[in-house]
């Protein structure tokens, strides 16, 4: 059955692919066909010193909720020399490592959209717009994200704290406890319904 095949594929990938930790505190695993598995633990794990969750992407994507409760927020911004936040460029350094480059552009933000998503739900998001995605506190949550349209701008952006903290650039996405990541993956696969896994398999292959 397709749902069993998806589980087999994901587990097989662990022989060659490692989890990494997004600076905002959720696990990522590449699963092929332009897709990634994202897992938000019930309690926040390792993350960047300063929590800067609002960001954009250089690609558009679709996302499919496997388990848990994902809260998705979208934002508009306005330039303001006295603004609460600063815009940062995301600069790739090596491998999956990135650093934040302050731009000197200060801004304020306005929440423009809010969604609460449960297993089997899907949503789409356009490149170069700003958002954050977080799990309901205490709820193990996982999604599959599939890139749909790559942009030409190779630099993503972050809306972060006003004053740049050099320690923000010390976070390493790969130096994490892989065993703990595997434990959360087992929990996700064991608690995701067969119909949801079937839908996720079709979502990836589409």
XYZ file of N, CA and C in Angstrom:
618
model
N 0.840 -1.188 0.000
C 0.000 0.000 0.000
C 0.881 1.244 0.000
N 0.338 2.333 -0.559
C 1.142 3.541 -0.720
C 1.588 4.139 0.602
N 0.702 4.075 1.630
C 1.089 4.661 2.914
C 2.271 3.923 3.527
N 2.308 2.590 3.361
C 3.431 1.808 3.879
C 4.696 2.103 3.087
N 4.538 2.343 1.789
C 5.687 2.656 0.944
C 6.319 3.967 1.377
N 5.497 4.960 1.713
C 6.023 6.248 2.153
C 6.838 6.092 3.422
N 6.312 5.329 4.382
C 7.054 5.097 5.629
C 8.387 4.416 5.329
N 8.357 3.434 4.438
C 9.578 2.700 4.079
C 10.590 3.641 3.427
N 10.114 4.508 2.542
C 11.000 5.452 1.861
C 11.663 6.392 2.861
N 10.867 6.961 3.764
C 11.408 7.902 4.747
C 12.432 7.223 5.646
N 12.118 6.040 6.127
C 13.061 5.329 6.994
C 14.326 4.947 6.226
N 14.169 4.590 4.939
C 15.326 4.236 4.134
C 16.266 5.415 3.921
N 15.703 6.612 3.840
C 16.515 7.804 3.628
C 17.458 8.082 4.791
N 17.092 7.594 5.981
C 17.915 7.855 7.158
C 19.286 7.183 7.066
N 19.434 6.241 6.115
C 20.730 5.594 5.931
C 21.733 6.542 5.279
N 21.223 7.509 4.519
C 22.111 8.435 3.811
C 21.878 9.902 4.168
N 20.649 10.261 4.525
C 20.314 11.651 4.834
C 20.242 11.868 6.341
N 20.741 12.992 6.786
C 20.660 13.334 8.203
C 19.663 14.461 8.415
N 19.079 14.466 9.600
C 18.252 15.596 9.998
C 19.139 16.819 10.213
N 18.565 17.968 10.005
C 19.190 19.221 10.418
C 18.152 20.022 11.193
N 18.603 21.000 11.941
C 17.709 21.809 12.761
C 17.605 23.211 12.181
N 16.399 23.625 11.849
C 16.191 24.998 11.397
C 16.474 25.936 12.576
N 17.033 27.125 12.324
C 17.310 28.056 13.426
C 16.105 28.386 14.296
N 14.889 28.159 13.775
C 13.684 28.421 14.569
C 13.247 27.231 15.414
N 14.018 26.127 15.383
C 13.766 25.042 16.317
C 12.914 23.889 15.811
N 12.889 23.629 14.501
C 12.200 22.425 14.021
C 13.147 21.626 13.126
N 12.920 20.312 13.091
C 13.781 19.406 12.323
C 13.391 19.417 10.844
N 14.398 19.226 9.981
C 14.188 19.119 8.549
C 14.873 17.862 8.021
N 14.209 17.161 7.090
C 14.802 15.997 6.443
C 14.404 16.015 4.974
N 15.390 16.021 4.077
C 15.109 15.975 2.646
C 14.581 14.587 2.284
N 13.443 14.545 1.562
C 12.857 13.242 1.219
C 12.640 13.077 -0.284
N 13.284 13.914 -1.097
C 13.226 13.740 -2.541
C 12.035 14.400 -3.194
N 12.099 14.508 -4.533
C 11.045 15.122 -5.338
C 10.734 16.546 -4.859
N 11.819 17.285 -4.538
C 11.698 18.681 -4.093
C 10.928 18.810 -2.781
N 10.919 17.760 -1.969
C 10.114 17.756 -0.741
C 10.980 17.605 0.500
N 10.476 18.130 1.613
C 11.147 18.001 2.907
C 10.120 17.646 3.975
N 10.562 16.851 4.921
C 9.768 16.568 6.111
C 10.183 17.553 7.196
N 9.213 18.196 7.837
C 9.465 19.114 8.943
C 8.795 18.558 10.202
N 9.527 18.555 11.305
C 8.980 18.073 12.574
C 9.208 19.119 13.656
N 8.107 19.567 14.276
C 8.170 20.479 15.423
C 7.970 19.652 16.696
N 8.991 19.528 17.555
C 8.823 18.776 18.804
C 7.823 19.463 19.731
N 7.247 18.717 20.667
C 6.305 19.335 21.611
C 6.934 20.482 22.398
N 8.210 20.323 22.747
C 8.939 21.380 23.432
C 10.095 21.817 22.542
N 10.345 23.113 22.456
C 11.358 23.644 21.552
C 12.736 23.071 21.870
N 13.431 22.659 20.818
C 14.772 22.101 20.946
C 15.809 23.194 20.691
N 16.971 22.791 20.198
C 18.020 23.754 19.896
C 17.505 24.783 18.887
N 17.871 26.029 19.092
C 17.508 27.050 18.116
C 18.476 28.217 18.249
N 18.389 29.125 17.291
C 19.244 30.298 17.290
C 19.074 31.083 18.594
N 20.143 31.761 19.022
C 20.113 32.471 20.314
C 18.910 33.402 20.397
N 18.741 34.242 19.399
C 17.585 35.131 19.343
C 16.550 34.515 18.406
N 15.340 34.406 18.885
C 14.276 33.759 18.126
C 13.741 34.747 17.091
N 14.035 34.491 15.811
C 13.622 35.365 14.716
C 12.783 34.553 13.721
N 11.546 34.265 14.058
C 10.784 33.283 13.263
C 10.221 33.792 11.947
N 10.141 35.113 11.739
C 9.475 35.644 10.548
C 10.482 35.737 9.401
N 10.166 35.073 8.296
C 11.111 34.985 7.182
C 10.360 34.793 5.872
N 11.102 34.931 4.764
C 10.522 34.606 3.467
C 11.319 33.471 2.836
N 10.965 33.098 1.606
C 11.636 32.021 0.892
C 11.945 32.475 -0.530
N 12.956 31.859 -1.131
C 13.268 32.138 -2.529
C 12.462 31.232 -3.454
N 11.555 30.460 -2.895
C 10.714 29.548 -3.671
C 9.298 29.554 -3.099
N 8.334 29.232 -3.942
C 6.972 29.001 -3.470
C 6.854 27.534 -3.060
N 5.863 27.229 -2.213
C 5.727 25.838 -1.781
C 4.291 25.496 -1.412
N 4.023 24.185 -1.431
C 2.801 23.617 -0.869
C 3.195 22.864 0.402
N 2.302 22.813 1.359
C 2.585 22.102 2.602
C 1.390 21.238 2.986
N 1.689 20.032 3.469
C 0.672 19.044 3.838
C 0.896 18.663 5.301
N -0.153 18.764 6.119
C -0.017 18.498 7.551
C -0.206 17.010 7.824
N 0.798 16.391 8.442
C 0.738 14.967 8.772
C 0.104 14.721 10.132
N 0.540 15.493 11.113
C 0.136 15.232 12.493
C 0.243 16.525 13.289
N -0.586 16.666 14.300
C -0.457 17.801 15.210
C -1.316 18.993 14.844
N -0.814 20.181 15.147
C -1.558 21.432 14.992
C -0.560 22.520 14.620
N -0.584 22.943 13.355
C 0.338 23.975 12.873
C -0.376 25.313 12.803
N 0.282 26.329 13.335
C -0.240 27.693 13.252
C 0.627 28.473 12.265
N -0.022 29.022 11.254
C 0.682 29.713 10.162
C 0.246 31.174 10.135
N 1.215 32.084 10.201
C 0.941 33.513 10.196
C 1.680 34.168 9.027
N 1.019 35.122 8.366
C 1.641 35.884 7.296
C 1.684 37.359 7.683
N 2.703 38.074 7.165
C 2.956 39.446 7.603
C 3.250 40.376 6.424
N 2.831 41.619 6.576
C 3.281 42.725 5.742
C 4.209 43.589 6.603
N 5.020 44.393 5.947
C 5.919 45.265 6.717
C 5.936 46.671 6.128
N 6.324 47.621 6.982
C 6.467 49.015 6.573
C 7.810 49.519 7.067
N 8.550 50.221 6.208
C 9.833 50.789 6.626
C 9.596 51.925 7.619
N 10.431 51.957 8.651
C 10.308 52.965 9.709
C 11.651 53.044 10.420
N 12.296 54.204 10.370
C 13.616 54.352 10.995
C 13.580 54.008 12.479
N 12.415 54.166 13.110
C 12.269 53.838 14.531
C 11.594 52.486 14.731
N 11.543 51.678 13.683
C 10.828 50.412 13.741
C 11.390 49.445 14.758
N 10.541 48.525 15.171
C 10.900 47.545 16.202
C 11.850 46.469 15.672
N 11.819 46.238 14.343
C 12.590 45.142 13.745
C 13.562 45.664 12.698
N 14.502 44.772 12.322
C 15.416 45.061 11.226
C 15.305 43.936 10.187
N 15.495 44.290 8.909
C 15.521 43.296 7.839
C 16.937 42.737 7.721
N 17.032 41.394 7.586
C 18.322 40.730 7.422
C 18.303 39.900 6.148
N 19.451 39.831 5.467
C 19.626 38.879 4.375
C 20.174 37.576 4.938
N 19.752 36.455 4.349
C 20.261 35.139 4.738
C 21.381 34.778 3.753
N 22.591 34.630 4.276
C 23.757 34.386 3.434
C 24.242 32.946 3.623
N 24.218 32.123 2.561
C 24.769 30.763 2.675
C 26.276 30.830 2.902
N 26.772 29.984 3.786
C 28.208 29.974 4.076
C 28.832 28.703 3.521
N 28.394 27.559 4.017
C 28.864 26.278 3.493
C 27.840 25.217 3.839
N 27.609 24.289 2.909
C 26.621 23.257 3.163
C 25.267 23.874 3.445
N 24.675 23.507 4.592
C 23.370 24.035 4.990
C 23.489 25.196 5.973
N 24.734 25.642 6.231
C 24.932 26.693 7.217
C 24.680 28.062 6.587
N 24.043 28.954 7.338
C 23.786 30.318 6.873
C 24.080 31.302 7.992
N 24.288 32.556 7.621
C 24.421 33.618 8.601
C 23.445 34.741 8.255
N 23.159 35.582 9.240
C 22.275 36.725 9.056
C 23.115 37.974 8.801
N 22.803 38.676 7.706
C 23.511 39.908 7.356
C 22.566 41.093 7.552
N 22.854 41.987 8.511
C 21.969 43.129 8.732
C 21.973 44.068 7.529
N 20.794 44.603 7.183
C 20.687 45.498 6.029
C 20.622 46.967 6.428
N 20.353 47.250 7.706
C 20.170 48.635 8.116
C 18.785 49.169 7.793
N 17.897 48.313 7.267
C 16.518 48.709 6.981
C 15.658 48.330 8.184
N 15.115 49.350 8.868
C 14.303 49.114 10.063
C 12.822 49.191 9.682
N 12.029 48.323 10.330
C 10.645 48.149 9.890
C 9.718 47.868 11.067
N 8.435 48.006 10.809
C 7.381 47.497 11.672
C 6.565 46.493 10.866
N 5.868 45.609 11.543
C 5.134 44.554 10.853
C 3.653 44.565 11.226
N 2.848 44.013 10.328
C 1.415 43.855 10.544
C 1.044 42.430 10.155
N 0.371 41.717 11.053
C -0.092 40.374 10.717
C -1.255 40.483 9.735
N -1.120 39.812 8.579
C -2.141 39.922 7.539
C -3.000 38.673 7.394
N -2.534 37.549 7.953
C -3.278 36.302 7.793
C -2.906 35.341 8.910
N -3.870 34.526 9.338
C -3.627 33.517 10.370
C -4.420 32.256 10.013
N -3.729 31.115 10.058
C -4.387 29.840 9.771
C -4.023 28.828 10.852
N -4.994 28.002 11.227
C -4.766 26.888 12.149
C -5.039 25.603 11.368
N -4.009 24.770 11.237
C -4.068 23.636 10.317
C -3.923 22.317 11.056
N -4.800 21.374 10.724
C -4.828 20.055 11.359
C -4.469 18.978 10.330
N -4.248 17.731 10.767
C -3.829 16.667 9.849
C -4.730 16.543 8.618
N -4.074 16.411 7.456
C -4.793 16.326 6.196
C -4.997 17.668 5.527
N -4.761 18.774 6.273
C -4.892 20.110 5.695
C -3.709 20.419 4.790
N -3.960 21.321 3.842
C -2.896 21.792 2.962
C -2.953 23.307 2.865
N -1.790 23.913 2.621
C -1.788 25.336 2.310
C -0.641 25.632 1.354
N -0.750 26.722 0.637
C 0.294 27.154 -0.286
C 0.847 28.493 0.172
N 2.087 28.745 -0.211
C 2.716 30.003 0.193
C 3.634 30.480 -0.925
N 3.570 31.783 -1.232
C 4.324 32.341 -2.348
C 5.699 32.838 -1.909
N 6.672 32.682 -2.802
C 8.024 33.164 -2.543
C 8.014 34.681 -2.324
N 8.966 35.136 -1.506
C 9.217 36.546 -1.206
C 8.170 37.188 -0.296
N 7.181 36.408 0.172
C 6.280 36.907 1.201
C 6.796 36.454 2.567
N 6.337 37.108 3.629
C 6.850 36.795 4.964
C 5.839 35.994 5.778
N 6.360 35.021 6.525
C 5.486 34.186 7.345
C 6.271 33.589 8.506
N 5.551 32.974 9.405
C 6.138 32.089 10.409
C 5.173 30.923 10.601
N 5.743 29.748 10.902
C 4.946 28.552 11.163
C 5.407 27.959 12.478
N 4.469 27.757 13.387
C 4.801 27.224 14.707
C 3.764 26.168 15.086
N 4.164 25.234 15.918
C 3.210 24.239 16.398
C 2.509 24.737 17.654
N 1.333 24.210 17.889
C 0.643 24.470 19.152
C 1.538 23.961 20.280
N 1.716 24.757 21.319
C 2.630 24.388 22.396
C 2.277 23.011 22.970
N 3.285 22.153 23.071
C 3.092 20.831 23.653
C 2.553 19.791 22.695
N 2.402 20.156 21.399
C 1.809 19.235 20.422
C 2.842 18.883 19.354
N 3.226 17.602 19.278
C 4.120 17.136 18.215
C 3.441 17.367 16.869
N 4.134 18.043 15.984
C 3.544 18.435 14.700
C 4.530 18.144 13.575
N 4.026 17.654 12.447
C 4.882 17.373 11.305
C 4.168 17.711 10.010
N 4.938 18.186 9.050
C 4.409 18.520 7.729
C 5.365 18.017 6.652
N 4.844 17.912 5.447
C 5.692 17.724 4.269
C 5.568 18.974 3.419
N 6.713 19.596 3.138
C 6.757 20.806 2.325
C 7.322 20.454 0.951
N 6.652 20.920 -0.096
C 7.099 20.641 -1.462
C 7.296 21.962 -2.211
N 8.518 22.172 -2.713
C 8.802 23.377 -3.484
C 8.063 23.308 -4.811
N 7.477 24.450 -5.214
C 6.703 24.464 -6.456
C 7.241 25.441 -7.485
N 7.929 26.483 -7.047
C 8.443 27.471 -8.000
C 9.676 28.140 -7.415
N 10.810 27.928 -8.043
C 12.061 28.506 -7.569
C 12.192 29.930 -8.083
N 12.590 30.852 -7.208
C 12.811 32.234 -7.629
C 14.229 32.431 -8.140
N 14.488 33.623 -8.651
C 15.823 33.936 -9.163
C 16.690 34.599 -8.099
N 16.056 35.179 -7.090
C 16.807 35.792 -5.998
C 17.273 34.680 -5.066
N 18.583 34.530 -4.898
C 19.115 33.417 -4.120
C 19.197 33.729 -2.630
N 18.809 34.914 -2.223
C 18.896 35.285 -0.818
C 17.514 35.411 -0.203
N 17.271 34.591 0.796
C 16.052 34.757 1.587
C 16.274 35.890 2.584
N 15.202 36.296 3.253
C 15.296 37.397 4.217
C 14.635 37.005 5.538
N 15.099 37.643 6.602
C 14.551 37.436 7.940
C 14.151 38.785 8.512
N 12.999 38.832 9.172
C 12.629 39.993 9.980
C 13.027 39.650 11.408
N 14.068 40.321 11.900
C 14.634 39.943 13.186
C 14.710 41.087 14.179
N 15.407 40.827 15.271
C 15.569 41.847 16.300
C 16.209 43.097 15.692
N 15.936 44.234 16.293
C 16.418 45.497 15.725
C 17.943 45.567 15.690
N 18.578 45.172 16.788
C 20.035 45.278 16.887
C 20.684 43.924 16.669
N 21.576 43.868 15.703
C 22.218 42.611 15.333
C 23.077 42.080 16.474
N 22.901 40.794 16.769
C 23.702 40.109 17.786
C 24.624 39.133 17.065
N 25.939 39.324 17.113
C 26.870 38.423 16.405
C 26.675 36.949 16.766
N 26.204 36.679 17.980
C 25.985 35.284 18.376
C 24.879 34.618 17.563
N 24.042 35.412 16.907
C 23.013 34.833 16.043
C 23.637 34.018 14.919
N 24.875 34.340 14.565
C 25.527 33.666 13.449
C 26.354 32.460 13.876
N 26.191 32.028 15.122
C 26.965 30.884 15.605
C 26.170 29.581 15.550
N 24.899 29.651 15.146
C 24.060 28.447 15.130
C 24.441 27.537 13.967
N 24.623 26.243 14.259
C 24.959 25.245 13.238
C 23.787 24.284 13.088
N 23.202 24.223 11.901
C 22.010 23.412 11.661
C 22.265 21.912 11.781
N 23.527 21.490 11.630
C 23.832 20.057 11.559
C 24.323 19.457 12.872
N 24.725 20.285 13.815
C 25.259 19.761 15.081
C 24.110 19.535 16.063
N 23.371 18.461 15.822
C 22.202 18.153 16.642
C 22.231 16.684 17.043
N 21.373 16.335 17.954
C 21.249 14.952 18.418
C 20.382 14.184 17.417
N 21.026 13.406 16.546
C 20.292 12.666 15.522
C 19.379 11.602 16.130
N 19.804 10.995 17.224
C 18.980 9.969 17.866
C 17.647 10.558 18.345
N 17.712 11.773 18.873
C 16.486 12.422 19.334
C 15.574 12.739 18.150
N 16.163 13.168 17.045
C 15.378 13.445 15.842
C 14.702 12.177 15.341
N 15.440 11.057 15.371
C 14.864 9.778 14.939
C 13.717 9.352 15.855
N 13.854 9.644 17.138
C 12.802 9.310 18.101
C 11.508 10.064 17.753
N 11.645 11.353 17.446
C 10.464 12.128 17.080
C 9.866 11.629 15.770
N 10.724 11.225 14.823
C 10.226 10.683 13.569
C 9.403 9.424 13.805
N 9.893 8.537 14.671
C 9.141 7.314 14.979
C 7.780 7.654 15.561
N 7.738 8.674 16.426
C 6.463 9.101 17.011
C 5.512 9.622 15.927
N 6.067 10.389 14.993
C 5.242 10.935 13.911
C 4.656 9.808 13.067
N 5.508 8.869 12.641
C 5.039 7.800 11.760
C 4.069 6.859 12.459
N 4.286 6.640 13.765
C 3.411 5.734 14.517
C 2.038 6.345 14.767
N 1.968 7.666 14.775
C 0.710 8.322 15.154
C 0.009 9.041 14.006
N 0.554 8.909 12.796
C -0.102 9.495 11.624
C -1.060 8.458 11.031
N -2.291 8.838 10.825
C -3.297 7.921 10.313
C -2.976 7.419 8.910
N -3.470 6.221 8.583
C -3.209 5.618 7.271
C -3.727 6.495 6.140
N -4.908 7.082 6.323
C -5.466 7.930 5.274
C -4.603 9.167 5.046
N -4.040 9.706 6.135
C -3.171 10.876 6.021
C -1.882 10.498 5.303
N -1.294 9.346 5.655
C -0.073 8.893 4.979
C -0.336 8.654 3.493
N -1.510 8.092 3.182
C -1.888 7.867 1.784
C -1.960 9.208 1.045
N -2.600 10.191 1.684
C -2.701 11.516 1.081
C -1.341 12.170 0.921
N -0.453 11.954 1.888
C 0.887 12.538 1.823
C 1.688 11.939 0.677
N 1.530 10.640 0.460
C 2.234 9.978 -0.643
C 1.784 10.561 -1.987
N 0.494 10.760 -2.166
C -0.036 11.342 -3.399
C 0.449 12.782 -3.546
N 0.516 13.495 -2.430
C 0.962 14.897 -2.417
C 2.403 14.995 -2.930
N 3.272 14.100 -2.466
C 4.680 14.138 -2.883
C 4.837 13.785 -4.354
N 4.082 12.787 -4.783
C 4.233 12.284 -6.154
C 3.576 13.184 -7.200
N 2.710 14.080 -6.768
C 1.957 14.918 -7.700
C 2.879 15.753 -8.575
